Short mmCIF file of C-alpha atoms in Angstrom, two decimals:
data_model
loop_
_atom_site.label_atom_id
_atom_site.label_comp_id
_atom_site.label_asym_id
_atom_site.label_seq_id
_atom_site.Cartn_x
_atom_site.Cartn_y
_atom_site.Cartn_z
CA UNK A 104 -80.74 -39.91 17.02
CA UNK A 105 -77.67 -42.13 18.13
CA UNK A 106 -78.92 -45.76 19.28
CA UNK A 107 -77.03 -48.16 21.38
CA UNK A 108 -78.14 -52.04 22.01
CA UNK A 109 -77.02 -53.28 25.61
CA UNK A 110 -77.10 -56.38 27.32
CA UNK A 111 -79.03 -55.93 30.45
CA UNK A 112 -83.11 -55.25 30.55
CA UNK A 113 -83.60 -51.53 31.16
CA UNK A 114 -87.14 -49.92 32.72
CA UNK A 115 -88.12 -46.17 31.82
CA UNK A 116 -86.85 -43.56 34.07
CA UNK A 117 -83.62 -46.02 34.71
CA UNK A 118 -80.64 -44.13 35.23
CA UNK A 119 -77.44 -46.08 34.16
CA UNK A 120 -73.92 -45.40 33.76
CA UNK A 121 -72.06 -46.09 30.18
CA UNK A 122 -68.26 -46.49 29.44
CA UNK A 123 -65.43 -47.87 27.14
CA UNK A 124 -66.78 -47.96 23.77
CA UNK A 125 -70.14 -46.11 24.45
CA UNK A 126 -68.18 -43.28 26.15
CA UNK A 127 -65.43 -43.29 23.44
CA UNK A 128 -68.37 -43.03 20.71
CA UNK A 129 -70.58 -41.00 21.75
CA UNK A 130 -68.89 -38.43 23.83
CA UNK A 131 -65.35 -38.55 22.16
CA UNK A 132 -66.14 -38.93 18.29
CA UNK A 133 -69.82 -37.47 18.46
CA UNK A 134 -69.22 -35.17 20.77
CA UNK A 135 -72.67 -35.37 22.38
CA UNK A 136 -73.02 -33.19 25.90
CA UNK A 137 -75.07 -33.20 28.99
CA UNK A 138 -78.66 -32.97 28.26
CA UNK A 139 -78.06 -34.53 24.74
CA UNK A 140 -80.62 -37.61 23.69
CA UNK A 141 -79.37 -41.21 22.23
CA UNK A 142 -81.65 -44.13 21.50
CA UNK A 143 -81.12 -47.05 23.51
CA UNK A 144 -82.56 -50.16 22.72
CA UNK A 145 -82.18 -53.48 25.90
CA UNK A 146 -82.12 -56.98 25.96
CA UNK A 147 -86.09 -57.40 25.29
CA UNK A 148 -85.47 -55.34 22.24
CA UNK A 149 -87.38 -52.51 24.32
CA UNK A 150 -86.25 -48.90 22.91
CA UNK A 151 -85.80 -46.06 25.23
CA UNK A 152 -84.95 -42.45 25.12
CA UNK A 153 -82.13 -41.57 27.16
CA UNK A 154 -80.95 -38.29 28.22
CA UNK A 155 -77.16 -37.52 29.34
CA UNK A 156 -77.16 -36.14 32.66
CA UNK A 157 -73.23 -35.81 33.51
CA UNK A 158 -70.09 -36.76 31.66
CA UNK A 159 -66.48 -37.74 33.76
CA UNK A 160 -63.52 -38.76 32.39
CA UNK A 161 -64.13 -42.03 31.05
CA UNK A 162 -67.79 -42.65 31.89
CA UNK A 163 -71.11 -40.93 31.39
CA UNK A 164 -74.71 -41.08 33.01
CA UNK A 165 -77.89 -41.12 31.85
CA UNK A 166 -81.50 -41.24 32.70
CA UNK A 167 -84.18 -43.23 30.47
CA UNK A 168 -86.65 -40.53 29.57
CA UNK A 169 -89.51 -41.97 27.55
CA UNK A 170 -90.08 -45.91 26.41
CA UNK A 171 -90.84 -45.82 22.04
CA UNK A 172 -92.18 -47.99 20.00
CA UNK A 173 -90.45 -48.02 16.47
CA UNK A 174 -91.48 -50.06 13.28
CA UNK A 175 -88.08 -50.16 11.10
CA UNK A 176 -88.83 -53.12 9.25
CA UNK A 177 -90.32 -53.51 5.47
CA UNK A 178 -93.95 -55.26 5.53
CA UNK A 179 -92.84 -57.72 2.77
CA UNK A 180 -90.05 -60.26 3.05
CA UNK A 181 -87.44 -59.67 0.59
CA UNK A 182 -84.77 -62.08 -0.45
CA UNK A 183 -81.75 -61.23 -2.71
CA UNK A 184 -79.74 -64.09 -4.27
CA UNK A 185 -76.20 -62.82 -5.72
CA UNK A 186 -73.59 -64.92 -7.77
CA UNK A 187 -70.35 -64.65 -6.11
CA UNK A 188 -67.76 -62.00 -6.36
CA UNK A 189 -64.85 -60.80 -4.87
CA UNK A 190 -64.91 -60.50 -1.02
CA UNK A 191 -65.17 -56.64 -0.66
CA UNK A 192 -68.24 -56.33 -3.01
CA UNK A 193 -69.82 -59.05 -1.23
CA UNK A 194 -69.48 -58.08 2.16
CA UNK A 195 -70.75 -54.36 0.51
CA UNK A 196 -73.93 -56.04 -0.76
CA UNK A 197 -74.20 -57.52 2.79
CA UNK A 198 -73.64 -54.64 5.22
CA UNK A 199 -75.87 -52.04 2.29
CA UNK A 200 -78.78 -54.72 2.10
CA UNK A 201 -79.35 -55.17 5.53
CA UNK A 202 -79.58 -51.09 5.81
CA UNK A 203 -81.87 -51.55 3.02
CA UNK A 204 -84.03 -53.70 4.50
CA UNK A 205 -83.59 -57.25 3.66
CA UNK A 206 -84.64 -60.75 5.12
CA UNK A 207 -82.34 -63.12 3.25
CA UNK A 208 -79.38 -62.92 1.60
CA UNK A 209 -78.25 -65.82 -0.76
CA UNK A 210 -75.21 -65.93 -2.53
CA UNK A 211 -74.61 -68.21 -4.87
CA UNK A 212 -71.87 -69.80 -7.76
CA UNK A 213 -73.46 -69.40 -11.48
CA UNK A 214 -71.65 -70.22 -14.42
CA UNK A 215 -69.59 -66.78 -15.50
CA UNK A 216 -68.90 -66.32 -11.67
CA UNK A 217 -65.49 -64.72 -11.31
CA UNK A 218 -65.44 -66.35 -7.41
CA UNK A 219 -65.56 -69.66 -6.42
CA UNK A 220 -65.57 -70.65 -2.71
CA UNK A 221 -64.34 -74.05 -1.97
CA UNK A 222 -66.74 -76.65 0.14
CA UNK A 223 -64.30 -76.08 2.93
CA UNK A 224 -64.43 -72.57 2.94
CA UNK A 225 -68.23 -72.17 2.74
CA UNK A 226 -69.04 -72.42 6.45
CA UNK A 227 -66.60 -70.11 7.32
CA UNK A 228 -67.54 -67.39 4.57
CA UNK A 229 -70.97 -67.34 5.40
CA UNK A 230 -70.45 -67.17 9.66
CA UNK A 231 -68.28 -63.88 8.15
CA UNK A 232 -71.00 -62.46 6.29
CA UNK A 233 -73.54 -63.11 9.26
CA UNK A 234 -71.54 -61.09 11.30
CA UNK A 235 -71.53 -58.04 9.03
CA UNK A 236 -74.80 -58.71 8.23
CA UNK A 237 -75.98 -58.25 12.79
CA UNK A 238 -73.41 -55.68 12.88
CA UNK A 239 -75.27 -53.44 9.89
CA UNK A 240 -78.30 -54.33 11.62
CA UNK A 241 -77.66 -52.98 14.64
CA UNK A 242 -76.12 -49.93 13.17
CA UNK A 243 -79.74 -49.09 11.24
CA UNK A 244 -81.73 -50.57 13.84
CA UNK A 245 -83.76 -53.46 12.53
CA UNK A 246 -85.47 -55.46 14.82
CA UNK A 247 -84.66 -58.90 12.90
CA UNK A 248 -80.77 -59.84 11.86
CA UNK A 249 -81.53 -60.72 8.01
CA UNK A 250 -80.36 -64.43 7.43
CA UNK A 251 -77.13 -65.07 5.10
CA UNK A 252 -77.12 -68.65 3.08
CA UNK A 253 -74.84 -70.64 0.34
CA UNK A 254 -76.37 -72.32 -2.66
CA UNK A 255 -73.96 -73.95 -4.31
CA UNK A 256 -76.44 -75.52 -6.69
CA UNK A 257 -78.13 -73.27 -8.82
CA UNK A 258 -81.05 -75.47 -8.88
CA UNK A 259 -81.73 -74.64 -5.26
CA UNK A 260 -82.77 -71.71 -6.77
CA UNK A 261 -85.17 -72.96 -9.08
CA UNK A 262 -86.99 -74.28 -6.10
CA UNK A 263 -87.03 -71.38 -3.89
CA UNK A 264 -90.13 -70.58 -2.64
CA UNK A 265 -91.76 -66.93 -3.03
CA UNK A 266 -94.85 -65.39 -3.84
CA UNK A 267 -92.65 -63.00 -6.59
CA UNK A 268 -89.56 -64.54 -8.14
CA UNK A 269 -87.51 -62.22 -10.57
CA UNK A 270 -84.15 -62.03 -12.27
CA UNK A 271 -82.43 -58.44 -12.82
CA UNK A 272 -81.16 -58.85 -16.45
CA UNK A 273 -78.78 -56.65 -18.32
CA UNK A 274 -80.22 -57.40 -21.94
CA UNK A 275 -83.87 -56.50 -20.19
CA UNK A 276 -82.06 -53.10 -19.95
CA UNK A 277 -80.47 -52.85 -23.57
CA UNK A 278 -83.93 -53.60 -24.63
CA UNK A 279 -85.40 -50.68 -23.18
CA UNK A 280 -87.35 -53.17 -20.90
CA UNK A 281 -89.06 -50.94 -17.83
CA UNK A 282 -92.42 -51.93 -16.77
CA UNK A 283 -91.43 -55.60 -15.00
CA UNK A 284 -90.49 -54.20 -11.84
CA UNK A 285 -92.78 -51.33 -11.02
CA UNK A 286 -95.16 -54.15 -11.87
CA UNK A 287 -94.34 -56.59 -9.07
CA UNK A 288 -93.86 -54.01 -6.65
CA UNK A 289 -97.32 -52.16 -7.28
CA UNK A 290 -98.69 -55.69 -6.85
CA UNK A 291 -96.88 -57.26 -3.96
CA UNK A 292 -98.86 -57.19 -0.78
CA UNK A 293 -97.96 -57.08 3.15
CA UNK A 294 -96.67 -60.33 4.18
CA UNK A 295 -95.90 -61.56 1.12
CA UNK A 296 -92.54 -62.37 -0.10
CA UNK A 297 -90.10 -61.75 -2.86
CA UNK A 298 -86.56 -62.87 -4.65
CA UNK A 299 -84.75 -61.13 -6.62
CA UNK A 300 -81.68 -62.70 -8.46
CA UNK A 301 -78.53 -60.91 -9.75
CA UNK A 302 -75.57 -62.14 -11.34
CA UNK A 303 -71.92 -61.99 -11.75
CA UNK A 304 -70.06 -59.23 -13.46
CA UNK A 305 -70.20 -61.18 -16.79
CA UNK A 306 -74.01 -61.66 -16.42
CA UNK A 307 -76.13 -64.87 -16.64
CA UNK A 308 -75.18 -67.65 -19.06
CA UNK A 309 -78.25 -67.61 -21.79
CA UNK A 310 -79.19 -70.88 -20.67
CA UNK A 311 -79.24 -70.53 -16.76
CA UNK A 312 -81.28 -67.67 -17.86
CA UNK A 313 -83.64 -69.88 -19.95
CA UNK A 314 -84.11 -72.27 -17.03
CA UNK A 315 -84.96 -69.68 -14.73
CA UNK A 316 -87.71 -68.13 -17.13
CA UNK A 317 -88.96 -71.77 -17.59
CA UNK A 318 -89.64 -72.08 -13.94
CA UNK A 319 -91.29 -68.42 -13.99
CA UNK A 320 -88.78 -66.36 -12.82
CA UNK A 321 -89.60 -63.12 -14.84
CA UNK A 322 -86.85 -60.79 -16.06
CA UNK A 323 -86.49 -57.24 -15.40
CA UNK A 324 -84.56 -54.15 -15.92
CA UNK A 325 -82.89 -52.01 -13.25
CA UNK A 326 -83.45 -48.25 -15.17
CA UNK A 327 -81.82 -47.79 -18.35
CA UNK A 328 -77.74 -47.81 -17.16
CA UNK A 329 -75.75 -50.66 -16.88
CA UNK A 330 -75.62 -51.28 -13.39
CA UNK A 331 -71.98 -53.24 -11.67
CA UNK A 332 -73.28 -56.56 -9.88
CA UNK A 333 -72.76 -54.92 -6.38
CA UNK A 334 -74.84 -51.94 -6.83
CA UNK A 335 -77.73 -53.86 -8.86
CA UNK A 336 -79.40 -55.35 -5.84
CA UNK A 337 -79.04 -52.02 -3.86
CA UNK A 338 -81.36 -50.22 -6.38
CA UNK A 339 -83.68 -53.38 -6.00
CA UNK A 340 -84.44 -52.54 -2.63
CA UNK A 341 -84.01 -49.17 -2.72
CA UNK A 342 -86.70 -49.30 -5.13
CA UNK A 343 -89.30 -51.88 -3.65
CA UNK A 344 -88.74 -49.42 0.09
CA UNK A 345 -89.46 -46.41 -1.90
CA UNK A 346 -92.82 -48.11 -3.29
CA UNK A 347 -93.91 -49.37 -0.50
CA UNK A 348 -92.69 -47.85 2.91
CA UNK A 349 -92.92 -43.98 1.18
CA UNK A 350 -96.80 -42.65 0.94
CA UNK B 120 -68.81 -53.53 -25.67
CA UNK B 121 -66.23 -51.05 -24.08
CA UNK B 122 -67.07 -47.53 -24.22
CA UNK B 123 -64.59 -44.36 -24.40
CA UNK B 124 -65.64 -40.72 -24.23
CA UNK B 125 -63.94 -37.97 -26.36
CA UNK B 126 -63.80 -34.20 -26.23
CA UNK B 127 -64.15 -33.60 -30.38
CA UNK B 128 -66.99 -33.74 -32.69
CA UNK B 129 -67.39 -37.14 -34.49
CA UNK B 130 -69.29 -38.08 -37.60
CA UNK B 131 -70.64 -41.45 -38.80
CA UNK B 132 -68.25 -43.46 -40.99
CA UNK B 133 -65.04 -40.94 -39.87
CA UNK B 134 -61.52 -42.55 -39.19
CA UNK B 135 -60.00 -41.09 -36.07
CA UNK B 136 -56.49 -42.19 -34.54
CA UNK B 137 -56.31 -42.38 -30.76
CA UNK B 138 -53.30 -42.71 -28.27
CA UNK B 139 -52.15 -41.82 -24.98
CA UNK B 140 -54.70 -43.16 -22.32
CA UNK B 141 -56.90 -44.80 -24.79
CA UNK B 142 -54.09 -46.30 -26.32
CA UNK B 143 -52.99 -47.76 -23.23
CA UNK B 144 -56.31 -48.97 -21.98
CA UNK B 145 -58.15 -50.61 -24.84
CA UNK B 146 -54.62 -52.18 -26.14
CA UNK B 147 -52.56 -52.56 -23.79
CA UNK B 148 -54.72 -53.36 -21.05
CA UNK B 149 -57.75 -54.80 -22.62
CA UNK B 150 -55.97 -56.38 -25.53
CA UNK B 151 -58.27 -55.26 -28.14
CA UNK B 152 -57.17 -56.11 -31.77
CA UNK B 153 -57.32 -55.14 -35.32
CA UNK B 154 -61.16 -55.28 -35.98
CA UNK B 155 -62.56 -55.47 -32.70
CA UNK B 156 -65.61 -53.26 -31.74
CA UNK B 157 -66.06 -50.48 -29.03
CA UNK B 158 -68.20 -47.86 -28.11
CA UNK B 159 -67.51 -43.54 -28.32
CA UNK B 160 -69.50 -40.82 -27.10
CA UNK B 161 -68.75 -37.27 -28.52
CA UNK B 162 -68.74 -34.23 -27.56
CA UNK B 163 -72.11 -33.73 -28.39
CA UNK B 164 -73.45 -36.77 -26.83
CA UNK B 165 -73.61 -38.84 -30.12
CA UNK B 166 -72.47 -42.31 -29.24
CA UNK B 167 -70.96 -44.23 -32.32
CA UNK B 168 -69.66 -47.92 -32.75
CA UNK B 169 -66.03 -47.17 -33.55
CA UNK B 170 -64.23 -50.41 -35.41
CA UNK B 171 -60.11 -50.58 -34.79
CA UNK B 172 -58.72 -50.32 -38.37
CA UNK B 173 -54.64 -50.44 -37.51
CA UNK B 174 -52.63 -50.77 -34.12
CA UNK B 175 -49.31 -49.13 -34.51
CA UNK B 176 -46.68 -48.78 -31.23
CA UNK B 177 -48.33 -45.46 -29.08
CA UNK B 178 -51.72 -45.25 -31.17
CA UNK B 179 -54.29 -46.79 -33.18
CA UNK B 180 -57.01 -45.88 -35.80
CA UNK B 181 -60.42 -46.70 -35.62
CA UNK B 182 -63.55 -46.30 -37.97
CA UNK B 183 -66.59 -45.14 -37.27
CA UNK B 184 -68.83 -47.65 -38.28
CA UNK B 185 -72.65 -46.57 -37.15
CA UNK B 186 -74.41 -44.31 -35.09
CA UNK B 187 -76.72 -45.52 -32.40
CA UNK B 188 -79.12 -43.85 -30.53
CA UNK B 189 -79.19 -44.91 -26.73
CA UNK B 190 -80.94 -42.98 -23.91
CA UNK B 191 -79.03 -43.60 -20.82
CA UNK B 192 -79.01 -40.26 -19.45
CA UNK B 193 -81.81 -39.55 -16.67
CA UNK B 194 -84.26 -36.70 -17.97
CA UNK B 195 -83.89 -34.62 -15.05
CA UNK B 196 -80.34 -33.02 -13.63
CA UNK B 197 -79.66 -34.71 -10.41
CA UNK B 198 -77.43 -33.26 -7.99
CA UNK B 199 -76.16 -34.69 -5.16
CA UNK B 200 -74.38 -32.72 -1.96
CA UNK B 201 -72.50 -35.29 0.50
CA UNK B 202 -70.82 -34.42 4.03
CA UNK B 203 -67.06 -35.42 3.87
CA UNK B 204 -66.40 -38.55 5.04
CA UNK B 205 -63.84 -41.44 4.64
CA UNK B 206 -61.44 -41.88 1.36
CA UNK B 207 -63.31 -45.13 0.77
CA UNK B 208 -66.74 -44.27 1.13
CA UNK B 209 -66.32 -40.99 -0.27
CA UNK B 210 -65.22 -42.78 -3.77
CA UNK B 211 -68.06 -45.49 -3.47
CA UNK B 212 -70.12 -42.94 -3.46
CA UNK B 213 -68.46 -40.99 -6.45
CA UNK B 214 -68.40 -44.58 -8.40
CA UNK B 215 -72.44 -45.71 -7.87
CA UNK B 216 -74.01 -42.42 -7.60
CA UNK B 217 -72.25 -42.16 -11.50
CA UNK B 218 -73.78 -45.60 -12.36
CA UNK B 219 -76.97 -44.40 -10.79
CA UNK B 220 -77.09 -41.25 -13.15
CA UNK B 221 -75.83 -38.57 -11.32
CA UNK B 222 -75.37 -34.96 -12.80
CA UNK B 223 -73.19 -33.34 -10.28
CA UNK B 224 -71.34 -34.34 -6.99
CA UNK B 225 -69.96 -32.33 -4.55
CA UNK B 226 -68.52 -32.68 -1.37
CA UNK B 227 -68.44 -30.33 1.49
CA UNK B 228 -67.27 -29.94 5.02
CA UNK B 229 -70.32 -29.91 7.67
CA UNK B 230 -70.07 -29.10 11.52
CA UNK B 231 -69.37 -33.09 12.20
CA UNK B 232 -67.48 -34.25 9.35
CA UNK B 233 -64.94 -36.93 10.70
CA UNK B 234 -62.70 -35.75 7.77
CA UNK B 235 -61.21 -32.77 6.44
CA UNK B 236 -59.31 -31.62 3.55
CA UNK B 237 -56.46 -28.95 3.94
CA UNK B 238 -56.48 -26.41 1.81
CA UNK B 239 -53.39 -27.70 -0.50
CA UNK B 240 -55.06 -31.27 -0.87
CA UNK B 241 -58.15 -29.90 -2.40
CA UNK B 242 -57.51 -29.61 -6.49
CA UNK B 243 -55.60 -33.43 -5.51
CA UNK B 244 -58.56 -34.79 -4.05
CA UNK B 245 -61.43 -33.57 -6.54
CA UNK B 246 -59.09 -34.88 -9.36
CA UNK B 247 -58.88 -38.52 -8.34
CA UNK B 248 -63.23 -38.53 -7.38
CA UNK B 249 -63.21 -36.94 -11.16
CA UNK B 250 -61.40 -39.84 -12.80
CA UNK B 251 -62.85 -42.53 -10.73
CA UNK B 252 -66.48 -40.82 -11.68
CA UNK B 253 -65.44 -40.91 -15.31
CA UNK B 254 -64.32 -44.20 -15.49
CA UNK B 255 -67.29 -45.39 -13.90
CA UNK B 256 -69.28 -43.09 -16.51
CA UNK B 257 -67.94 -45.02 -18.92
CA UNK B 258 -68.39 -48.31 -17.44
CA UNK B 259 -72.12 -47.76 -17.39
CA UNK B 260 -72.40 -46.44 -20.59
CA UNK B 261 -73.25 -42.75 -19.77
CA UNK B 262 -73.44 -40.06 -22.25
CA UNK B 263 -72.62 -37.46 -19.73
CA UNK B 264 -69.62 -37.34 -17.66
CA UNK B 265 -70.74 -36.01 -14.09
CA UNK B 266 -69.01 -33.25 -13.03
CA UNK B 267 -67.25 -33.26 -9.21
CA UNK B 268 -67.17 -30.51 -7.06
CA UNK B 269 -66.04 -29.36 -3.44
CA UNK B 270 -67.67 -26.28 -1.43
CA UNK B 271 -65.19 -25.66 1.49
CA UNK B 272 -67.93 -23.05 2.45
CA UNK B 273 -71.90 -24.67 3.86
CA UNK B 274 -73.36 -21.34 2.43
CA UNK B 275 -72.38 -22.09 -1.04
CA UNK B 276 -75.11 -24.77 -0.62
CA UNK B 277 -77.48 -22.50 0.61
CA UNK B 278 -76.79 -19.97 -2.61
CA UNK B 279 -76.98 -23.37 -4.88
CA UNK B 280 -79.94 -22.98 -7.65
CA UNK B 281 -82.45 -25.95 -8.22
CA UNK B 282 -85.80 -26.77 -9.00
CA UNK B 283 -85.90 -28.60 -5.86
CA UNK B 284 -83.51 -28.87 -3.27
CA UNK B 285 -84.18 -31.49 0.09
CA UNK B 286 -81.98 -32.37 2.36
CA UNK B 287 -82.06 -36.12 3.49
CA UNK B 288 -82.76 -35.64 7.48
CA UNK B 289 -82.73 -38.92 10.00
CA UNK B 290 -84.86 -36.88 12.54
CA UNK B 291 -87.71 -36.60 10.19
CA UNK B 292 -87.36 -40.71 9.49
CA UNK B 293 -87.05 -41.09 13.40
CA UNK B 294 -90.61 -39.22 13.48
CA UNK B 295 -92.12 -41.10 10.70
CA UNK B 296 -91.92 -38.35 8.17
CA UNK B 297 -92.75 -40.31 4.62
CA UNK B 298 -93.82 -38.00 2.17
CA UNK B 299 -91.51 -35.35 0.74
CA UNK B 300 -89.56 -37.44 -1.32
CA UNK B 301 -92.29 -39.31 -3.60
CA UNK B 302 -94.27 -35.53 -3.32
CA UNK B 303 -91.13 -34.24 -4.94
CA UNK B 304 -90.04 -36.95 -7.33
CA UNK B 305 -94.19 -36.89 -8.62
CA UNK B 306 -93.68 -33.46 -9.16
CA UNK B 307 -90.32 -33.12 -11.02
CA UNK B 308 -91.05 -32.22 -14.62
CA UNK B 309 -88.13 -33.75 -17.50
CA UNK B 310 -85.10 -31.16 -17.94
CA UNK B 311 -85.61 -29.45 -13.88
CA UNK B 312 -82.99 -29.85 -11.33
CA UNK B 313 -83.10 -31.12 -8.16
CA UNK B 314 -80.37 -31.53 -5.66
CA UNK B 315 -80.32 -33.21 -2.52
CA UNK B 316 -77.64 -32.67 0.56
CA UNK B 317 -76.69 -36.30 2.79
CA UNK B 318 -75.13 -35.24 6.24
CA UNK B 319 -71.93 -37.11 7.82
CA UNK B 320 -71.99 -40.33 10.05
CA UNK B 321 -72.43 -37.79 13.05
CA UNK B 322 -75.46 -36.16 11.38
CA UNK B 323 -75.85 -32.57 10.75
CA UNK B 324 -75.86 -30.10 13.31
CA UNK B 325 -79.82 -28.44 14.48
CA UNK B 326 -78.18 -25.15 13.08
CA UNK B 327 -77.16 -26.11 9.51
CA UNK B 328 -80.56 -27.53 9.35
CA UNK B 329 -82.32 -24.50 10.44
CA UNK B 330 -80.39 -22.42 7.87
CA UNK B 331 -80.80 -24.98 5.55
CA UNK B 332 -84.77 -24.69 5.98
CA UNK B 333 -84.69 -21.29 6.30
CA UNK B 334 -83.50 -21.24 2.94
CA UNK B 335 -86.29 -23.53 1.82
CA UNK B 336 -84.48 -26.42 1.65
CA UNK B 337 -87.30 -29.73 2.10
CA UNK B 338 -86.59 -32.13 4.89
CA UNK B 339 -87.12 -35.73 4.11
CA UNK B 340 -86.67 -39.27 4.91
CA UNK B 341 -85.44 -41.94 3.12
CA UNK B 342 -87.80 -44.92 4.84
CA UNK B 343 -87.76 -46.03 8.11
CA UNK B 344 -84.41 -47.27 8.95
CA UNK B 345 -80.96 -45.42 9.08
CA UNK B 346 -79.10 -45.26 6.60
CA UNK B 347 -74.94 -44.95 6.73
CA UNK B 348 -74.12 -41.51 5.01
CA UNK B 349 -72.94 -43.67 1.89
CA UNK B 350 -75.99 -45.54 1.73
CA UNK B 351 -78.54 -42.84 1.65
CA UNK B 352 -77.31 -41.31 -1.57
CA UNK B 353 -77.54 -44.32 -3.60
CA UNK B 354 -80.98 -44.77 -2.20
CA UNK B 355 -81.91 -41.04 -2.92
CA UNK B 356 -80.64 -41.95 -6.70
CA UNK B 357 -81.95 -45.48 -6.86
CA UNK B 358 -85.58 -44.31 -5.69
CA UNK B 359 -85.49 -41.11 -8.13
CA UNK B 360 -84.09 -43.69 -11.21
CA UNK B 361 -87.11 -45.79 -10.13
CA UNK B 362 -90.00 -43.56 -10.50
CA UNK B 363 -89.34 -41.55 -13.30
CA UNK B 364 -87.66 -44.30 -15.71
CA UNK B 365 -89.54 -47.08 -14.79
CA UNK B 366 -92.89 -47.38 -16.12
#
């Protein structure tokens, strides 16, 4: 079912009128008619069923037909770090992550990093980010807008703090590695958290990969294909939902 | 190590000369030189480490110089079935489903596609998807190029033969529906087939799915938040990679 956020508190069996973009969405590209249900969540973050009732030419009523209660977020917090890459796979890994689920999304400049994002440009590229990132949210109706950061020390993540702490490694999957990850997820727990960390297109640098296993990071394989650096962290938590939000 | 698929027979230690696109893409683009190392998979599957012997002005000749045995392929055939939508996501698709193992894509038109392709733009259209699925093959070191399809007709799906065929459904994640797709994925047995059809942004219409379940096709979710019709796929494939190559 459609779902709309608005601006103003609503109570069941409200009947309100809708225009502009709402009209043009649902009525001109969706084509929904009189009698047709949408999702409409308020100001409280209250979600209602809403019925149409009569369309006009550039507006639309309807009547709030039932008050839900929804759960649409993962019981574990989950954090993804990514090296930086060019803008559109970025903002990709943004918008798909926060479908997917995430809390936190870090990106970050490691050594083979094809990006680089000047100090004066890091404000700015991470206020962009945040807005794809509420936008997505929105659009698959989380309740909580994930959180988008910059590290641009990769000690920072060294010290992150999380209850699991891995690193998706390309030679873990030329070596046939495959139990690391269904490990970690069979053992995570509600309310606990994860990281996972992914790298650039050229992959981790031996050594940052050294220091991350010396501060017990563990390594682990994404399936047996080579996965591109944008579509690595979408199996992560495609995987970890399927685990644990699929009986 | 670069990796190039060919339509002959090979054999271990054989000297082969290759032009035309290879030509152009390991040399010209990728500057490889006398000696350098890449990766060919035959026409039987057999992937070899081919060594580059002599680069002459349109072609060059390259040794076979051992035979490895890699298993990137997924043991099940995995088809997927996607709703026209949008150039751009329609090729995202095309590239990660391929990375995520894929078998066979097609593309149809549903009762609210946003897009459609005229009749003369059809052979065009599956062309490009087909070379931007086998460069992405190659990319992620498949074996097995998947093929790409396009069903101008919804009861071609419903005629489609598979072990198991589902249909990803956001009504059945709206009423907390959680089990078909682990039920299914626990159940798949190496070399079946399974297929699974992903609706456009608008959703499909209550009558495709009725025929669609009428046909025995399996409803199911894909967790509790909505997915855009580009992100459920790669989920779908992500999930399916998960449990059955991951130990």
């Amino acid at each position: 079912m459609q779902q709309l956020f608005v601006k103003q508190s609503l109570a069941d069996q409200q009947q309100l009128t809708l225009q502009d973009e709402t009209y043009q969405h649902l009525i001109k590209v969706l084509h929904m008619r009189v009698n047709d249900h949408f999702q409409i969540v308020d100001a409280n973050q209250m979600t209602f069923i809403a019925q149409i009732m009569q369309i006009n030419s550039t507006s639309f009523t309807a009547q709030l037909t039932e008050q839900v209660s929804l759960s649409t977020e993962l019981p574990v917090k989950v954090s993804i770090a990514c090296a930086l890459s060019k803008k559109d796979k970025i903002e990709m890994i943004a918008q798909k992550a926060t479908e997917l689920g995430v809390s936190e999304l870090i990106f970050f400049e490691s050594r083979y990093s094809i990006m680089k994002w000047k100090k004066e440009q890091q404000v700015k590229k991470v206020a962009r980010l945040q807005q794809i990132v509420t936008a997505a949210a929105q659009q698959s109706k989380r309740l909580y807008v994930p959180k988008v950061k910059y590290y641009n020390n990769f000690a920072d993540l060294l010290n992150y703090e999380a209850d699991y702490r891995l690193v998706a490694y390309e030679e873990s999957a030329k070596n046939g590695e495959s139990a690391q990850l269904k490990q970690v997820f069979r053992k995570i727990q509600h309310q606990q958290s994860i990281l996972c960390l992914f790298g650039p297109e050229g992959g981790f640098h031996v050594e940052e990969i050294a220091q991350l296993v010396q501060n017990s990071y563990i390594k682990c394989a994404l399936g047996p294909r080579i996965l591109r650096a944008e579509t690595a962290p979408l199996y992560f938590l495609s995987a970890l939902s399927y685990q644990i939000e699929l009986n």
